[in-house]
PDB file of C-alpha atoms in Angstrom:
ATOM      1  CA  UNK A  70       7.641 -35.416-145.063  1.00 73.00           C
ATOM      2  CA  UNK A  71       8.451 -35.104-148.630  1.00 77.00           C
ATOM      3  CA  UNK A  72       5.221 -36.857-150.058  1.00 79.00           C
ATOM      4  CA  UNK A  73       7.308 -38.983-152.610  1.00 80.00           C
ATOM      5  CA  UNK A  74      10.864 -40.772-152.989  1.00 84.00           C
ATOM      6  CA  UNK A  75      12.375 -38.836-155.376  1.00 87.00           C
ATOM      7  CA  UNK A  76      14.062 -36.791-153.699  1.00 91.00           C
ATOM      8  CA  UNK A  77      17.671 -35.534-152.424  1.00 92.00           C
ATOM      9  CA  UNK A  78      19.124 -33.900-149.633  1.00 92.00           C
ATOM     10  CA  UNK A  79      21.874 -31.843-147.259  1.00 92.00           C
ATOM     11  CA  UNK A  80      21.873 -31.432-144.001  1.00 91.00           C
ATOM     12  CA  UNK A  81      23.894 -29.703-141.096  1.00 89.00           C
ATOM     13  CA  UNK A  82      23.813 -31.630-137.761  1.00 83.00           C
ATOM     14  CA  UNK A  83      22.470 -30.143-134.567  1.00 80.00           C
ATOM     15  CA  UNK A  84      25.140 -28.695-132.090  1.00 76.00           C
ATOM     16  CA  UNK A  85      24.067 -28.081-128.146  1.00 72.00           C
ATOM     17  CA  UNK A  86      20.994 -26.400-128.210  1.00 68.00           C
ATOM     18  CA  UNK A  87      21.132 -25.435-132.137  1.00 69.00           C
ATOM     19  CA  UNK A  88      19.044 -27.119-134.043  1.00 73.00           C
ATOM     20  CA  UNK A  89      20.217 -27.949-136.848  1.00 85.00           C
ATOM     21  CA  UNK A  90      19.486 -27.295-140.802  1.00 92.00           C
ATOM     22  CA  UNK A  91      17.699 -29.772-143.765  1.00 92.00           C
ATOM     23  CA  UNK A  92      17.373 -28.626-147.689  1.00 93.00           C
ATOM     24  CA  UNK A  93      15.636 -31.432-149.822  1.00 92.00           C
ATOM     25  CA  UNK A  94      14.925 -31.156-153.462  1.00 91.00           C
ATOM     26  CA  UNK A  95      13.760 -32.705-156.571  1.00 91.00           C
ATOM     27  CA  UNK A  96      16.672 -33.332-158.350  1.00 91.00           C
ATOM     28  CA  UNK A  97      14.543 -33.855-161.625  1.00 89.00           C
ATOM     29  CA  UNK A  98      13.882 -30.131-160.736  1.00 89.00           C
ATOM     30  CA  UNK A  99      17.205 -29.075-159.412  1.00 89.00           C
ATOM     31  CA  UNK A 100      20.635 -31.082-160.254  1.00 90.00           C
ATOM     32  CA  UNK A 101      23.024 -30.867-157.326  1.00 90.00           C
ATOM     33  CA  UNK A 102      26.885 -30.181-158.250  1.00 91.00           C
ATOM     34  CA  UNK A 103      28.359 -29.385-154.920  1.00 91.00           C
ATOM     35  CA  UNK A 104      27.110 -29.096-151.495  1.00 94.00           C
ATOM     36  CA  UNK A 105      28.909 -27.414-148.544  1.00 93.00           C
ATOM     37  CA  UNK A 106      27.337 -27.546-144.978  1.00 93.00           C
ATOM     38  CA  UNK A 107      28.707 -25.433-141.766  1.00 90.00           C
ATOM     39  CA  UNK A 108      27.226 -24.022-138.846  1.00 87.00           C
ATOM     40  CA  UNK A 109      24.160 -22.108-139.334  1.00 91.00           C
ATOM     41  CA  UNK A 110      24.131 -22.789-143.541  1.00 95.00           C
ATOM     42  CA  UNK A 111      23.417 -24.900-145.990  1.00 96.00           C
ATOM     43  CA  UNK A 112      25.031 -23.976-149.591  1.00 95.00           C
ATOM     44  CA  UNK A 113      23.775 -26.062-152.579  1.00 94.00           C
ATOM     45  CA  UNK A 114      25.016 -25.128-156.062  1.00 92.00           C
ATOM     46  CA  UNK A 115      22.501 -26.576-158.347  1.00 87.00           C
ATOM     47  CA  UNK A 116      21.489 -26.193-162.061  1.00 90.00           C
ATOM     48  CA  UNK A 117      17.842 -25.478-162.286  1.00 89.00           C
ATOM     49  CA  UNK A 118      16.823 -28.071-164.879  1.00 87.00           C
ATOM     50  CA  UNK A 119      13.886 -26.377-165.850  1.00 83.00           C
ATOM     51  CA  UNK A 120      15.792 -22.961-166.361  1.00 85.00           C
ATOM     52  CA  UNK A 121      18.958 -24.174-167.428  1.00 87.00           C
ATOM     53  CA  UNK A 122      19.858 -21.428-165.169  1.00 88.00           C
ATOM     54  CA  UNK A 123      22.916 -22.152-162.483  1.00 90.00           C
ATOM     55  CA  UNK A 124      21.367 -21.590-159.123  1.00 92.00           C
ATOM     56  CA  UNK A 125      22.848 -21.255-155.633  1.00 94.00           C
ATOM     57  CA  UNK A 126      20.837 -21.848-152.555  1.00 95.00           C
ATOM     58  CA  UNK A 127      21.747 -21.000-149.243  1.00 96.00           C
ATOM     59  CA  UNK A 128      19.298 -21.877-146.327  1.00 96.00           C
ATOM     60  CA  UNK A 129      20.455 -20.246-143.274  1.00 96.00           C
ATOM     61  CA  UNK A 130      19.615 -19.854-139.479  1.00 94.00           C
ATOM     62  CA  UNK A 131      21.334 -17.114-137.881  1.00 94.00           C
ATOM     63  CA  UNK A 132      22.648 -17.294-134.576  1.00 92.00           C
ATOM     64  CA  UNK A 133      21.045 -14.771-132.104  1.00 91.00           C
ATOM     65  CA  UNK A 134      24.460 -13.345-131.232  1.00 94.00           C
ATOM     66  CA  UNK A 135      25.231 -10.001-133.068  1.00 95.00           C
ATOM     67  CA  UNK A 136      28.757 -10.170-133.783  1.00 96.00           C
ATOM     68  CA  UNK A 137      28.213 -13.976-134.675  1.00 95.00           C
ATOM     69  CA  UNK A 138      25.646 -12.683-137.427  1.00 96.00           C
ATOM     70  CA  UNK A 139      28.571 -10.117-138.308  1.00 97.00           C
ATOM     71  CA  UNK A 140      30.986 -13.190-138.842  1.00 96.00           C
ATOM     72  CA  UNK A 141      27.616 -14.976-140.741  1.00 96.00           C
ATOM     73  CA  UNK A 142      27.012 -11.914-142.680  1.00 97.00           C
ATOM     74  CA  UNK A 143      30.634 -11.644-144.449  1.00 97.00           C
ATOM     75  CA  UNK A 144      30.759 -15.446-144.796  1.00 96.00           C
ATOM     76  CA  UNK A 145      28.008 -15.258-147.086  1.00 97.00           C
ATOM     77  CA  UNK A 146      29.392 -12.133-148.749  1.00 96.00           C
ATOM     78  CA  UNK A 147      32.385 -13.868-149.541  1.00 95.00           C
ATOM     79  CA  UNK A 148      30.847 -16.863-150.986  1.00 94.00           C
ATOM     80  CA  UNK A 149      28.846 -15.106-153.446  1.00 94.00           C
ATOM     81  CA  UNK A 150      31.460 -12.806-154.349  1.00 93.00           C
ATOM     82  CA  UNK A 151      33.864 -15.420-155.248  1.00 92.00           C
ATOM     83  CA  UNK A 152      31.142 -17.887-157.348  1.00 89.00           C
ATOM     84  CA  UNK A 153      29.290 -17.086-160.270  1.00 87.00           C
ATOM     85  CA  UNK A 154      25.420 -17.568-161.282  1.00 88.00           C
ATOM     86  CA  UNK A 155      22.403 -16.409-158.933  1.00 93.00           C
ATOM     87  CA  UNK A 156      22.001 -17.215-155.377  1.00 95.00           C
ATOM     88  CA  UNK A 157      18.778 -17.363-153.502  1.00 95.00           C
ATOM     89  CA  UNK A 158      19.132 -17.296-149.939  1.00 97.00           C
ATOM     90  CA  UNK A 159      16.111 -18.517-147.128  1.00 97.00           C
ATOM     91  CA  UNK A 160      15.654 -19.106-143.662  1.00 95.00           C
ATOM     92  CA  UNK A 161      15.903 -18.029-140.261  1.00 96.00           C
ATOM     93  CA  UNK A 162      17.744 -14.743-140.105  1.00 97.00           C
ATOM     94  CA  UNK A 163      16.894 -13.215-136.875  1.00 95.00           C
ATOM     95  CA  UNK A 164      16.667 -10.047-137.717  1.00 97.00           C
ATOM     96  CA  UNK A 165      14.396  -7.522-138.799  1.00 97.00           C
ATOM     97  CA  UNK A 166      15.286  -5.234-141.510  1.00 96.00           C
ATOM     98  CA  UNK A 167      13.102  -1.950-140.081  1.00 95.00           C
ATOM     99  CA  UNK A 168      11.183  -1.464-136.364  1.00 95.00           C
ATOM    100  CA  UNK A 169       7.923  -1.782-138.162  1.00 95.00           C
ATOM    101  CA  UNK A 170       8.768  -5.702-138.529  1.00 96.00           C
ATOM    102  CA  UNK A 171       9.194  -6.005-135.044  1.00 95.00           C
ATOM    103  CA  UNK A 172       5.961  -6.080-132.325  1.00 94.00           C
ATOM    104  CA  UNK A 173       6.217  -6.299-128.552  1.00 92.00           C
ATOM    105  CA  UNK A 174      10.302  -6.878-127.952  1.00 92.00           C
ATOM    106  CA  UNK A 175      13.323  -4.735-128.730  1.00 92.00           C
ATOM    107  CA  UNK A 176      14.188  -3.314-132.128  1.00 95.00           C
ATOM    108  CA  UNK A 177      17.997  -3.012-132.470  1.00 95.00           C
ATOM    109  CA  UNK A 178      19.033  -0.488-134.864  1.00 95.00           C
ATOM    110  CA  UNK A 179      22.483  -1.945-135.261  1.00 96.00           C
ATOM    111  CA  UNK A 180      21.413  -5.350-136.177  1.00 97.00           C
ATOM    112  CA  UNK A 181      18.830  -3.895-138.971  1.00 96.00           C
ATOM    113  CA  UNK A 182      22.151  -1.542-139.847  1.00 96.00           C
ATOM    114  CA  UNK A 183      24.184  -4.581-140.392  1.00 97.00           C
ATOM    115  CA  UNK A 184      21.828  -6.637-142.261  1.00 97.00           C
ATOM    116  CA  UNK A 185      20.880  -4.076-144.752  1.00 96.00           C
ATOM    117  CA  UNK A 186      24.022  -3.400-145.516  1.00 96.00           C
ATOM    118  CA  UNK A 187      24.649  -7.204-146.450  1.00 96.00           C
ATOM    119  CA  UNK A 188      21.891  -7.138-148.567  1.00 96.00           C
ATOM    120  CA  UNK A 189      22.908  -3.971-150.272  1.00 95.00           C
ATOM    121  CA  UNK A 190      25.982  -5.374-150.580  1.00 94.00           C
ATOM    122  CA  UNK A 191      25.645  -8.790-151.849  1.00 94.00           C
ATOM    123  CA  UNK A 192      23.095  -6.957-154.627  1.00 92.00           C
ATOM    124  CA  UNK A 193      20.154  -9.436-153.055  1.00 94.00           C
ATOM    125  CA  UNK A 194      16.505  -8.151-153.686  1.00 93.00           C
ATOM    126  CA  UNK A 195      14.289  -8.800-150.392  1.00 94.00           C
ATOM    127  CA  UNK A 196      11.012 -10.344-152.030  1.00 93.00           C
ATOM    128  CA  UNK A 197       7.894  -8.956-150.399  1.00 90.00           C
ATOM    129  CA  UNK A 198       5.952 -11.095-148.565  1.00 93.00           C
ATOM    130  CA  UNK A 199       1.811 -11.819-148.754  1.00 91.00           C
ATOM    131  CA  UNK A 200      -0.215 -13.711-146.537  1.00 91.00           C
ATOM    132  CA  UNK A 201       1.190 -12.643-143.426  1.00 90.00           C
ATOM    133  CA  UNK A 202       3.167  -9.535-141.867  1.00 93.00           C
ATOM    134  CA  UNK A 203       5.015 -10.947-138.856  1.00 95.00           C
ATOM    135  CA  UNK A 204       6.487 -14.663-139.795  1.00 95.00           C
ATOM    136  CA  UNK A 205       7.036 -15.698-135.943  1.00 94.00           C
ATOM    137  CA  UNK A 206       5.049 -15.720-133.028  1.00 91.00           C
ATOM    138  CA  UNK A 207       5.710 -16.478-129.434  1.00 89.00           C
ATOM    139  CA  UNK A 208       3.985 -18.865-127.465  1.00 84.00           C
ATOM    140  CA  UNK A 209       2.267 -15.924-125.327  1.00 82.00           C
ATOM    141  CA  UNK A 210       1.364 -14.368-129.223  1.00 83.00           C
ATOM    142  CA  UNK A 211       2.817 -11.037-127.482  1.00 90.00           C
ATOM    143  CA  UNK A 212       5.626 -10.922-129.789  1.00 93.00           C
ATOM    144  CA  UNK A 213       5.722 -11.290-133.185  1.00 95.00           C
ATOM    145  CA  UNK A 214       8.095 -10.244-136.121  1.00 96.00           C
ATOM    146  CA  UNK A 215       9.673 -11.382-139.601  1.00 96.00           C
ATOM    147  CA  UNK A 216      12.887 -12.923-139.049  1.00 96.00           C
ATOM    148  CA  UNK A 217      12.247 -14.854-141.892  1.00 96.00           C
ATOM    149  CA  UNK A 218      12.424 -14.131-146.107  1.00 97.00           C
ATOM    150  CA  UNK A 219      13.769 -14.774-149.276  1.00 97.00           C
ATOM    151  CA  UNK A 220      16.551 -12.823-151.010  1.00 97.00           C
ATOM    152  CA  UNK A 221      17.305 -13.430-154.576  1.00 95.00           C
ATOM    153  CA  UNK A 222      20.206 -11.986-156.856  1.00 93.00           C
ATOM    154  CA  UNK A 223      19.257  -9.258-158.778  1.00 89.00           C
ATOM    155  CA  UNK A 224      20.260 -11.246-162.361  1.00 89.00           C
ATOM    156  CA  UNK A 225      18.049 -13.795-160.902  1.00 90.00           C
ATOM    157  CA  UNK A 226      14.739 -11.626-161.302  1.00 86.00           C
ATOM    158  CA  UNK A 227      15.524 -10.684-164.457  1.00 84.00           C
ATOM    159  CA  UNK A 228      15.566 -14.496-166.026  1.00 86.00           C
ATOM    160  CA  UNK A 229      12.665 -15.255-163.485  1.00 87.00           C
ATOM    161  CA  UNK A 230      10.463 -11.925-162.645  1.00 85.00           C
ATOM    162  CA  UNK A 231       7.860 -13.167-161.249  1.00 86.00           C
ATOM    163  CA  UNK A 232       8.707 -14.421-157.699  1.00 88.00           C
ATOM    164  CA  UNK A 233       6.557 -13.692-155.336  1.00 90.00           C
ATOM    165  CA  UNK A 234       6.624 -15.272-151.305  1.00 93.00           C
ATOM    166  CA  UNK A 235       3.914 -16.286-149.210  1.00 93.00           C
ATOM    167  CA  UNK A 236       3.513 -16.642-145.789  1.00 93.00           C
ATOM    168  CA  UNK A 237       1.374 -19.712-144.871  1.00 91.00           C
ATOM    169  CA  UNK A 238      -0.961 -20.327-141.470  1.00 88.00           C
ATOM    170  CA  UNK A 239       1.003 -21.140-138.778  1.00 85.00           C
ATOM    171  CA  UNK A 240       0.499 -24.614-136.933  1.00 82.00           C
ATOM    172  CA  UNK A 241       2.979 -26.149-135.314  1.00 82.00           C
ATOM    173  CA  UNK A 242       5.817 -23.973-134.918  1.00 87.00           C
ATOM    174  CA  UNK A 243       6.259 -20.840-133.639  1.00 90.00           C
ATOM    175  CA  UNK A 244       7.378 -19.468-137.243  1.00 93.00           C
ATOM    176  CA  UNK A 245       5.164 -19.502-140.164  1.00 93.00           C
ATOM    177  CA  UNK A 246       5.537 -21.415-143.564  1.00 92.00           C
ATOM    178  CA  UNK A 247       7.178 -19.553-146.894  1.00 95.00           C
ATOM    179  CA  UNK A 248       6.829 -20.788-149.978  1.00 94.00           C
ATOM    180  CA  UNK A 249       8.340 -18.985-153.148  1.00 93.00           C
ATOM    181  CA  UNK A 250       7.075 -19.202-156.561  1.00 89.00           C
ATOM    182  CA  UNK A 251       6.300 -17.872-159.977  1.00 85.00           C
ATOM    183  CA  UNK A 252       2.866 -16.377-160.240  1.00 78.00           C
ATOM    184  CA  UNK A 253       2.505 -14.541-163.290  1.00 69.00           C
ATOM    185  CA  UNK A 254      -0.258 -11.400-162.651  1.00 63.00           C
ATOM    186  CA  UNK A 255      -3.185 -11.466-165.622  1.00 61.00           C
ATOM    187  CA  UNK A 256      -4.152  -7.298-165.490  1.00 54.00           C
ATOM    188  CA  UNK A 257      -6.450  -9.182-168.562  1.00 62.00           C
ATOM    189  CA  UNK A 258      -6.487  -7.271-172.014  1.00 63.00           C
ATOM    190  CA  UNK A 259      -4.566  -3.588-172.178  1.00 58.00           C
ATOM    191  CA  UNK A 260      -7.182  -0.722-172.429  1.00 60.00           C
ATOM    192  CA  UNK A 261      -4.907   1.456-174.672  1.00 63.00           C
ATOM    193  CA  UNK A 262      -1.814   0.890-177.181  1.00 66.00           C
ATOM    194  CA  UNK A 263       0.707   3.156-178.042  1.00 71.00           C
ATOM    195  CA  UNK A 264       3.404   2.754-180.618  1.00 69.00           C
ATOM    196  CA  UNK A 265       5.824   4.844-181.052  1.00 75.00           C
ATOM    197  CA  UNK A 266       5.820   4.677-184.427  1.00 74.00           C
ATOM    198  CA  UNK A 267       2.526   7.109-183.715  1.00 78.00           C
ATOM    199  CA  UNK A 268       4.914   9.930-182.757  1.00 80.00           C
ATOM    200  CA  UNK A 269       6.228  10.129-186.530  1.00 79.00           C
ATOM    201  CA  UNK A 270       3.290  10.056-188.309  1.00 83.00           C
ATOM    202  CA  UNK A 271       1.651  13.863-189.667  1.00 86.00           C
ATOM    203  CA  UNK A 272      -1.151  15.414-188.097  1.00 86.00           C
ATOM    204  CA  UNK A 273      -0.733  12.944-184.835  1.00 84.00           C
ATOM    205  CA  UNK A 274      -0.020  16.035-182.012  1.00 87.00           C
ATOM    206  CA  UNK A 275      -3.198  16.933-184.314  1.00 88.00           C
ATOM    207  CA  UNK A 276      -5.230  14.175-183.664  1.00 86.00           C
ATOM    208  CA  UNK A 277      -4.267  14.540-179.597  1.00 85.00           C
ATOM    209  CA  UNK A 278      -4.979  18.089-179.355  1.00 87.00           C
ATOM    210  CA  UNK A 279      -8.127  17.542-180.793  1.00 87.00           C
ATOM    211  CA  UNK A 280      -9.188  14.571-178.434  1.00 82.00           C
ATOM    212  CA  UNK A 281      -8.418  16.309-175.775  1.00 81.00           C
ATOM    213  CA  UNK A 282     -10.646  19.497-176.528  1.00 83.00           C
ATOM    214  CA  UNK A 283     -13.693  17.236-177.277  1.00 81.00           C
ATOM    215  CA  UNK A 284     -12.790  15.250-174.340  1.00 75.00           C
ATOM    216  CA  UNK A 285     -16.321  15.095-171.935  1.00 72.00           C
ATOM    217  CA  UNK A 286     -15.520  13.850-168.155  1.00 64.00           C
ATOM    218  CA  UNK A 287     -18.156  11.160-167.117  1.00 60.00           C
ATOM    219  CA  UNK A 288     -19.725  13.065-164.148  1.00 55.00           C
ATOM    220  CA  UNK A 289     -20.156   9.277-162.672  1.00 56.00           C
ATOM    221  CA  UNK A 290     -16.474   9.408-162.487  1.00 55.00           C
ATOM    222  CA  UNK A 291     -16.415  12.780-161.403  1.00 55.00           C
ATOM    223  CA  UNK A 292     -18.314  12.228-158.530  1.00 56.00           C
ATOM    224  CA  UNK A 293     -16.438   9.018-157.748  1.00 55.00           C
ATOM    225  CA  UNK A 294     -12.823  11.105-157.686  1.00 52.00           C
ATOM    226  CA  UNK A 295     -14.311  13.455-155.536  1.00 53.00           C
TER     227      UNK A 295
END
């Protein structure tokens, strides 16, 4: 499954009918200094090697209970509030944020209420998603929504600001496949400069005014814009 043998990994056993979680990594990517596994999460404080950045990553699948995701919700609160460095937290979450990331079942306003208001309060950024809208599908492909996402610290983005998620073809489960990465945007060479430097220098509001009264409009434009 992972394609090579370098690799490590933490899992949380199945219980009943749960599943069951799995994080691997490449610890020549990520170093591993502790690792704490419950029901329904996976926490791995790491250093990202590449960074040198200390990174927390938390893969979770929420129960479908509400006051259980409650009890989930201020778990994770707590843990973040009480270690340092960024945190980027995956998964499952069964639950939509809005009722425009829900089709064909019941939107619960409470739920969305609740998990909002974790995110708001943890200071997590909810990275939008390409590729797909919904992330899971049921087998009838009658209902569909995004109960899963990334959500990365704030402080995070700032060291690393291009993130960007994914959402890959589904195949053989009923969710789809996320991947998160950097991906620098190219908008290619700037078209105009401005220093501000400009702003000092005599005769510039000159030089504007005057630009702007000789200014022609390209009736090709024109007649594009309207």
């Amino acid at each position: 499954m992972w394609g090579n043998s370098r690799f490590d990994f933490a899992c949380s056993t199945a219980r009943g009918s749960w599943g069951g979680l799995v994080s691997i990594w490449d610890p020549s990517v990520f170093k591993k200094d502790r690792v704490l596994c419950r029901e329904n999460v996976i926490i791995v404080e790491r250093t990202w090697v590449i960074k040198n950045l200390k990174c927390t990553l938390i893969n979770v699948y929420a129960p479908q209970d509400a006051r259980k995701k409650q009890d989930l919700w201020a778990y994770l609160n707590s843990i973040m509030a009480n270690n340092t460095g960024s945190f980027i937290v995956f998964g499952d979450f069964n639950v939509v944020r809005s009722a425009s990331e829900r089709h064909g079942s019941v939107f619960s306003s409470s739920q969305a209420s609740d998990f909002n208001n974790f995110i708001f309060d943890a200071a997590l950024v909810d990275i939008p998603m390409g590729g797909r809208k919904f992330t899971r599908m049921d087998t009838a492909g009658c209902k569909l929504s995004r109960l899963d996402r990334f959500l990365i610290s704030e402080d995070l983005l700032d060291d690393v600001p291009d993130m960007c998620c994914f959402a890959l073809e589904r195949r053989w489960s009923d969710h789809c496949l996320l991947i998160l990465k950097e991906d620098p945007i190219d908008y290619g060479p700037s078209s105009f400069k401005m220093f501000n430097s400009w702003l000092d220098m005599d005769g510039f509001s000159d030089v504007v005014q005057t630009a702007v009264n000789e200014f022609v409009p390209d009736s090709r434009i024109n007649k594009c814009l309207n």
